[in-house]
Short mmCIF file of C-alpha atoms in Angstrom, two decimals:
data_model
loop_
_atom_site.label_atom_id
_atom_site.label_comp_id
_atom_site.label_asym_id
_atom_site.label_seq_id
_atom_site.Cartn_x
_atom_site.Cartn_y
_atom_site.Cartn_z
CA MET A 1265 -18.51 -17.41 -21.38
CA PRO A 1266 -15.39 -15.96 -19.76
CA MET A 1267 -14.15 -17.26 -16.37
CA LYS A 1268 -15.73 -15.20 -13.52
CA VAL A 1269 -13.27 -14.25 -10.67
CA LEU A 1270 -13.79 -12.52 -7.42
CA ILE A 1271 -10.70 -10.83 -5.71
CA ILE A 1272 -11.02 -9.74 -2.10
CA ARG A 1273 -9.04 -7.20 -0.28
CA PHE A 1274 -10.81 -4.91 2.16
CA SER A 1275 -8.06 -2.57 3.27
CA SER A 1276 -5.87 -0.50 3.20
CA ILE A 1277 -4.55 1.87 0.57
CA GLY A 1278 -1.22 0.32 0.23
CA ASP A 1279 -2.33 -3.24 0.62
CA ILE A 1280 -4.93 -2.76 -2.09
CA VAL A 1281 -2.43 -1.20 -4.48
CA LEU A 1282 -0.23 -4.28 -3.88
CA THR A 1283 -3.03 -6.42 -5.31
CA THR A 1284 -3.07 -4.92 -8.76
CA PRO A 1285 -0.58 -7.42 -10.37
CA VAL A 1286 -3.20 -10.06 -9.47
CA VAL A 1287 -5.89 -8.01 -11.00
CA ARG A 1288 -3.94 -7.35 -14.19
CA GLY A 1289 -2.87 -10.99 -14.49
CA VAL A 1290 -6.34 -12.36 -14.09
CA LYS A 1291 -7.76 -9.94 -16.60
CA GLU A 1292 -5.04 -10.10 -19.26
CA GLN A 1293 -3.71 -13.61 -18.95
CA LEU A 1294 -7.06 -15.38 -18.38
CA ASN A 1295 -9.32 -12.92 -20.10
CA ALA A 1296 -11.55 -13.26 -17.17
CA GLU A 1297 -14.42 -11.19 -15.91
CA VAL A 1298 -12.82 -9.52 -12.77
CA HIS A 1299 -14.80 -8.61 -9.69
CA PHE A 1300 -13.21 -6.97 -6.65
CA LEU A 1301 -14.66 -6.75 -3.03
CA THR A 1302 -13.41 -4.05 -0.71
CA LYS A 1303 -14.51 -1.58 1.96
CA SER A 1304 -16.15 1.66 0.96
CA SER A 1305 -13.54 3.76 2.66
CA PHE A 1306 -10.91 2.35 0.34
CA SER A 1307 -12.84 2.07 -2.90
CA ALA A 1308 -11.21 5.24 -4.29
CA VAL A 1309 -7.94 3.23 -4.78
CA LEU A 1310 -9.65 1.04 -7.47
CA LYS A 1311 -12.51 3.07 -8.75
CA ASN A 1312 -10.70 4.08 -11.98
CA HIS A 1313 -9.10 0.65 -12.55
CA PRO A 1314 -9.95 -0.43 -16.14
CA GLY A 1315 -9.26 -4.28 -15.36
CA ILE A 1316 -12.10 -4.44 -12.99
CA ASP A 1317 -15.50 -5.27 -14.38
CA ARG A 1318 -17.34 -4.66 -11.14
CA LEU A 1319 -16.27 -3.19 -7.88
CA TRP A 1320 -18.21 -4.54 -4.83
CA ILE A 1321 -18.28 -2.37 -1.68
CA ILE A 1322 -19.22 -2.94 1.84
CA LYS A 1323 -19.25 -0.58 4.83
CA LYS A 1324 -18.93 -3.10 7.57
CA ASP A 1325 -20.72 -6.46 6.97
CA ILE A 1326 -20.69 -9.18 4.22
CA SER A 1327 -24.45 -9.32 4.58
CA GLU A 1328 -24.64 -5.95 2.67
CA VAL A 1329 -23.72 -7.70 -0.56
CA PHE A 1330 -23.99 -11.46 0.09
CA ASP A 1331 -27.09 -12.14 -1.74
CA ALA A 1332 -26.04 -10.38 -4.75
CA LEU A 1333 -22.63 -11.99 -4.68
CA VAL A 1334 -23.87 -15.53 -4.64
CA GLN A 1335 -26.09 -14.89 -7.66
CA GLU A 1336 -22.91 -14.06 -9.73
CA GLY A 1337 -21.84 -17.62 -9.92
CA PHE A 1338 -18.01 -17.06 -9.48
CA ASP A 1339 -15.75 -19.70 -10.73
CA HIS A 1340 -12.90 -18.60 -8.52
CA VAL A 1341 -12.49 -16.52 -5.31
CA ILE A 1342 -8.96 -15.08 -4.64
CA ASP A 1343 -8.83 -14.18 -1.01
CA LEU A 1344 -6.06 -11.63 -0.51
CA HIS A 1345 -7.21 -10.59 3.03
CA VAL A 1346 -7.83 -13.89 4.89
CA ASN A 1347 -9.77 -12.54 7.95
CA LEU A 1348 -12.99 -13.27 9.75
CA ARG A 1349 -14.97 -11.56 7.06
CA THR A 1350 -13.62 -13.70 4.17
CA ARG A 1351 -13.95 -16.83 6.25
CA GLU A 1352 -17.56 -16.02 6.83
CA LEU A 1353 -18.12 -15.37 3.19
CA LYS A 1354 -16.39 -18.67 2.22
CA THR A 1355 -18.62 -20.54 4.79
CA ARG A 1356 -21.86 -18.85 3.81
CA MET A 1357 -21.11 -19.24 0.04
CA ALA A 1358 -20.54 -22.99 0.55
CA LEU A 1359 -23.66 -23.44 2.57
CA HIS A 1360 -25.79 -21.43 0.05
CA GLN A 1361 -24.42 -23.43 -2.90
CA ALA A 1362 -25.00 -26.77 -1.17
CA ARG A 1363 -28.58 -25.78 -0.40
CA HIS A 1364 -29.27 -24.73 -3.94
CA LEU A 1365 -27.31 -27.59 -5.51
CA ARG A 1366 -24.94 -25.18 -7.19
CA PRO A 1367 -21.19 -25.67 -7.74
CA ARG A 1368 -19.27 -23.62 -5.32
CA PRO A 1369 -16.42 -21.40 -6.43
CA LYS A 1370 -12.79 -22.64 -6.02
CA TRP A 1371 -11.23 -20.65 -3.15
CA HIS A 1372 -7.69 -19.63 -3.23
CA ALA A 1373 -6.02 -17.66 -0.33
CA PHE A 1374 -2.61 -16.20 0.14
CA SER A 1375 -0.27 -17.03 3.14
CA LYS A 1376 -0.36 -14.30 5.81
CA LEU A 1377 2.72 -15.86 7.57
CA ASN A 1378 1.20 -14.92 10.95
CA LEU A 1379 3.39 -17.34 12.80
CA GLU A 1380 6.59 -16.08 11.19
CA LYS A 1381 5.66 -12.55 11.95
CA PHE A 1382 4.87 -13.43 15.49
CA LEU A 1383 8.27 -15.08 15.94
CA LEU A 1384 10.09 -12.02 14.52
CA THR A 1385 8.11 -9.31 16.48
CA ARG A 1386 7.95 -11.41 19.80
CA PHE A 1387 11.33 -13.23 19.94
CA GLY A 1388 13.40 -11.68 17.21
CA ILE A 1389 13.57 -14.98 15.37
CA ASP A 1390 13.47 -14.30 11.55
CA ARG A 1391 11.81 -17.28 9.66
CA LEU A 1392 10.17 -15.04 7.03
CA PRO A 1393 10.85 -16.12 3.40
CA LYS A 1394 12.70 -13.36 1.37
CA VAL A 1395 9.51 -12.91 -0.72
CA HIS A 1396 7.53 -9.73 -1.38
CA ILE A 1397 3.85 -9.79 -0.43
CA VAL A 1398 3.02 -9.17 -4.15
CA ASP A 1399 4.59 -12.52 -4.90
CA ARG A 1400 2.57 -14.18 -2.22
CA TYR A 1401 -0.54 -12.54 -3.53
CA LEU A 1402 0.39 -13.90 -7.02
CA ALA A 1403 0.97 -17.36 -5.60
CA ALA A 1404 -2.63 -17.50 -4.64
CA ALA A 1405 -3.62 -16.85 -8.19
CA ALA A 1406 -1.08 -19.27 -9.57
CA PRO A 1407 -3.50 -22.32 -9.69
CA LEU A 1408 -5.60 -20.32 -12.17
CA GLY A 1409 -2.68 -19.99 -14.47
CA VAL A 1410 -1.60 -16.47 -13.47
CA ARG A 1411 2.14 -15.63 -13.57
CA ASN A 1412 4.08 -12.62 -12.66
CA ASP A 1413 4.41 -10.46 -15.75
CA GLY A 1414 7.13 -8.40 -14.30
CA ASN A 1415 5.32 -5.03 -14.81
CA GLY A 1416 4.94 -4.01 -11.21
CA LEU A 1417 2.01 -2.27 -9.64
CA ASP A 1418 -0.76 -0.16 -11.19
CA TYR A 1419 -2.53 2.93 -10.15
CA PHE A 1420 -5.11 4.81 -12.25
CA ILE A 1421 -6.06 8.55 -11.90
CA SER A 1422 -9.19 10.01 -13.45
CA PRO A 1423 -8.66 13.17 -15.54
CA ASP A 1424 -10.72 15.25 -13.09
CA GLU A 1425 -8.39 14.37 -10.29
CA ALA A 1426 -5.21 15.36 -12.25
CA VAL A 1427 -3.33 18.28 -10.63
CA ASN A 1428 -2.28 21.30 -12.66
CA LEU A 1429 1.07 22.33 -11.19
CA GLN A 1430 1.04 25.83 -12.64
CA LYS A 1431 -2.52 26.45 -11.36
CA GLU A 1432 -1.62 25.24 -7.94
CA LYS A 1433 1.67 27.22 -8.03
CA ILE A 1434 3.78 24.14 -7.44
CA PRO A 1435 7.19 24.22 -9.14
CA ALA A 1436 8.30 21.48 -11.49
CA HIS A 1437 10.88 18.86 -10.43
CA TYR A 1438 9.83 18.91 -6.71
CA ILE A 1439 10.42 16.30 -4.09
CA ALA A 1440 7.23 14.81 -2.77
CA PHE A 1441 7.50 14.17 1.06
CA VAL A 1442 4.80 11.89 2.40
CA ILE A 1443 4.65 13.01 6.00
CA GLY A 1444 1.77 10.80 7.34
CA ALA A 1445 1.61 7.15 8.50
CA ALA A 1446 -1.19 5.24 10.16
CA HIS A 1447 0.85 4.88 13.54
CA ALA A 1448 3.11 7.19 15.30
CA THR A 1449 5.81 4.56 15.46
CA LYS A 1450 6.16 4.51 11.71
CA ARG A 1451 6.73 8.27 11.17
CA LEU A 1452 9.40 10.87 11.93
CA THR A 1453 8.65 13.43 14.58
CA GLU A 1454 7.59 16.86 13.46
CA GLN A 1455 10.92 18.31 14.50
CA GLN A 1456 12.73 15.73 12.40
CA MET A 1457 10.64 16.61 9.51
CA ILE A 1458 11.31 20.26 9.77
CA ASP A 1459 15.08 19.52 10.10
CA PHE A 1460 14.93 17.32 7.02
CA CYS A 1461 13.35 19.98 5.00
CA ALA A 1462 16.06 22.52 6.31
CA ALA A 1463 18.74 20.16 5.23
CA LEU A 1464 17.35 19.80 1.65
CA PRO A 1465 17.05 23.27 -0.11
CA HIS A 1466 15.03 21.99 -2.98
CA PRO A 1467 11.30 22.47 -3.67
CA ILE A 1468 9.40 20.04 -1.47
CA VAL A 1469 5.65 19.22 -1.52
CA LEU A 1470 4.19 17.79 1.65
CA LEU A 1471 1.64 15.08 1.11
CA GLY A 1472 -0.88 13.66 3.49
CA GLY A 1473 -4.52 13.59 4.30
CA PRO A 1474 -6.64 15.93 6.41
CA ALA A 1475 -5.06 14.49 9.61
CA GLU A 1476 -1.66 15.84 8.55
CA LYS A 1477 -2.99 19.24 7.35
CA GLU A 1478 -2.03 21.11 10.51
CA THR A 1479 1.29 19.42 10.90
CA GLY A 1480 2.10 20.12 7.25
CA ALA A 1481 1.22 23.75 7.67
CA ARG A 1482 3.58 24.11 10.73
CA ILE A 1483 6.36 22.45 8.81
CA ALA A 1484 5.85 24.62 5.64
CA ALA A 1485 5.79 27.77 7.76
CA GLN A 1486 9.34 27.14 8.72
CA HIS A 1487 10.64 27.02 5.04
CA LYS A 1488 10.06 29.12 1.88
CA HIS A 1489 10.80 26.06 -0.40
CA VAL A 1490 8.17 23.83 1.12
CA ILE A 1491 4.58 23.64 0.10
CA ASN A 1492 1.82 22.01 2.20
CA ALA A 1493 -0.56 19.91 0.12
CA CYS A 1494 -1.85 17.83 3.04
CA GLY A 1495 -5.54 17.63 3.11
CA ARG A 1496 -5.99 19.76 -0.23
CA PHE A 1497 -6.58 17.10 -2.62
CA SER A 1498 -8.50 13.73 -2.95
CA LEU A 1499 -6.60 10.57 -2.88
CA GLY A 1500 -6.33 10.66 -6.73
CA GLY A 1501 -5.00 14.25 -6.44
CA SER A 1502 -2.38 13.29 -4.04
CA ALA A 1503 -1.46 10.26 -6.19
CA ASP A 1504 -1.05 12.50 -9.18
CA LEU A 1505 1.34 14.72 -7.03
CA VAL A 1506 3.36 11.51 -6.46
CA ARG A 1507 3.27 10.83 -10.06
CA GLN A 1508 4.65 14.23 -11.17
CA ALA A 1509 7.30 14.30 -8.42
CA ALA A 1510 11.05 13.93 -9.30
CA ILE A 1511 11.49 11.74 -6.34
CA VAL A 1512 9.33 10.55 -3.30
CA VAL A 1513 10.35 10.49 0.31
CA THR A 1514 7.88 8.48 2.40
CA HIS A 1515 7.16 6.61 5.48
CA ASP A 1516 5.86 3.01 5.34
CA THR A 1517 2.43 4.06 4.12
CA GLY A 1518 -0.06 3.81 1.34
CA LEU A 1519 1.41 6.62 -0.89
CA MET A 1520 4.78 4.66 -0.83
CA HIS A 1521 3.13 1.98 -2.81
CA VAL A 1522 1.40 4.45 -5.13
CA ALA A 1523 4.88 5.88 -5.79
CA ALA A 1524 6.06 2.36 -6.64
CA ALA A 1525 3.23 1.95 -9.14
CA PHE A 1526 4.45 4.98 -10.94
CA HIS A 1527 8.08 3.70 -10.82
CA LYS A 1528 9.22 6.71 -8.88
CA PRO A 1529 12.67 6.82 -7.29
CA ILE A 1530 11.76 6.35 -3.59
CA VAL A 1531 13.42 7.04 -0.31
CA SER A 1532 11.57 5.12 2.31
CA VAL A 1533 11.79 5.72 6.18
CA TRP A 1534 11.26 2.70 8.46
CA GLY A 1535 10.49 3.00 12.17
CA ASN A 1536 9.07 0.04 14.12
CA THR A 1537 8.25 -1.98 11.03
CA VAL A 1538 10.89 -3.55 8.71
CA PRO A 1539 11.25 -4.19 4.99
CA ALA A 1540 11.72 -7.99 5.92
CA PHE A 1541 7.84 -8.18 6.27
CA GLY A 1542 7.87 -7.99 2.44
CA MET A 1543 6.08 -4.68 2.26
CA TYR A 1544 8.87 -2.48 0.81
CA PRO A 1545 8.37 -0.57 -2.52
CA TYR A 1546 7.72 -3.22 -5.25
CA LEU A 1547 9.60 -2.02 -8.27
CA PRO A 1548 10.26 -4.32 -11.19
CA GLY A 1549 13.60 -5.58 -12.26
CA ARG A 1550 16.73 -3.54 -11.82
CA GLU A 1551 14.59 -0.65 -10.53
CA VAL A 1552 14.46 -2.45 -7.20
CA GLU A 1553 18.04 -1.33 -6.49
CA GLU A 1554 18.37 1.57 -8.74
CA LYS A 1555 15.31 3.58 -7.78
CA GLN A 1556 15.07 3.08 -3.91
CA ARG A 1557 16.88 3.79 -0.85
CA ARG A 1558 15.79 2.65 2.65
CA GLN A 1559 16.49 4.58 5.80
CA GLU A 1560 16.22 2.51 9.00
CA VAL A 1561 18.02 2.17 12.36
CA ILE A 1562 19.75 -1.31 12.16
CA GLY A 1563 20.52 -3.42 15.20
CA LEU A 1564 17.78 -2.51 17.69
CA SER A 1565 16.75 -5.72 19.52
CA CYS A 1566 13.33 -4.41 20.04
CA ARG A 1567 12.71 -3.85 16.29
CA PRO A 1568 10.36 -4.88 14.82
CA CYS A 1569 7.94 -4.64 17.81
CA SER A 1570 4.83 -4.89 15.58
CA LYS A 1571 3.91 -5.96 12.13
CA ILE A 1572 1.66 -2.68 11.93
CA GLY A 1573 2.47 -0.11 14.47
CA PHE A 1574 1.59 1.67 17.71
CA ASP A 1575 0.46 5.14 18.90
CA GLN A 1576 3.62 5.11 21.03
CA CYS A 1577 6.80 3.15 21.65
CA PRO A 1578 6.12 0.16 23.78
CA LYS A 1579 9.63 0.57 25.41
CA GLY A 1580 9.24 4.32 25.84
CA HIS A 1581 12.53 5.23 24.11
CA PHE A 1582 11.36 5.37 20.47
CA ARG A 1583 14.94 4.75 19.16
CA CYS A 1584 13.78 3.44 15.90
CA ILE A 1585 12.67 6.85 14.91
CA LYS A 1586 14.59 9.21 17.26
CA GLU A 1587 18.01 7.83 15.96
CA GLN A 1588 17.06 8.59 12.36
CA ASP A 1589 19.25 11.54 11.34
CA PRO A 1590 17.38 14.17 9.14
CA ALA A 1591 20.62 15.20 7.53
CA THR A 1592 21.34 11.61 6.58
CA LEU A 1593 17.95 11.39 5.04
CA ALA A 1594 18.31 14.51 3.11
CA LYS A 1595 21.59 13.34 1.71
CA ALA A 1596 19.99 10.11 0.56
CA ALA A 1597 17.24 12.14 -1.20
CA SER A 1598 19.68 14.63 -2.69
CA ASP A 1599 21.89 11.72 -3.93
CA LEU A 1600 18.87 9.98 -5.48
CA LEU A 1601 17.75 13.18 -7.05
CA ASN A 1602 21.29 13.83 -8.62
CA GLU A 1603 21.42 10.31 -10.02
CA ILE A 1604 18.20 10.70 -12.06
CA ARG A 1605 19.15 14.17 -13.47
#
């Protein structure tokens, strides 16, 4: 019988996309039966993944699936989230297996580097290793024999979610501009986004979820060359618009990692978070330098102020975003666009 492996990552879109090299490695290198446990609100990221034999979903609590999980008899669990839920699952699995005299699965967890992140955000002391989080995920799977195959990330779109550009009246060779982000300190202001579009007279498609729909409408209303696709498509549809774009301009958010999965040229915009956290676009080989540009305000003593983000600047000045120049960002996008032509 093949090895049976459970991989855990509950959230969010980008973080789950970043686990896909582990999924591929476990499936292809070990020929294992792969199970994946995540939250229902993010299951769409993996629902079309051909390397996952069973996708387990919870809404809130491990108890929703615990009884069924322990019946699977996993050989290994790869914990790529490492939080209270996964610790609860590990403890309950161990107790259950001991009670029923069954062998417990071998547990492998990645290093979250919480102390190093705390030192950087609180005191500006950088002790973070120069290692992308994907490689830290892969290190958790290394004891099983999984190695980095160098093929980057994966994202799979079902045929019914594919976007017909002609039908949607979207011109070819457009720039995808991902305007959303989970926290305000990670995204440009609306006026900066308007100014960026004004400085870049090239077809632009705005991407985001329902929360960005009205913002996208206001931005698009200012420019004839801008199309608002925010809230119009499923996650798979938005991912397909990323896939078909010439280049992608994006904040530090989930679709940035989807763009990396399709090996798109990327201009990423950084506010209060920093690439040093190891969450920048994960592109294989030479593409790391050839296909991406990073826009950030260097030299701010208060940055990074958080490993995630805030609804407003803790200092009140918001310099990490307000000092971003839309014209400079537009030039970076234009230069990258010209390089791939």
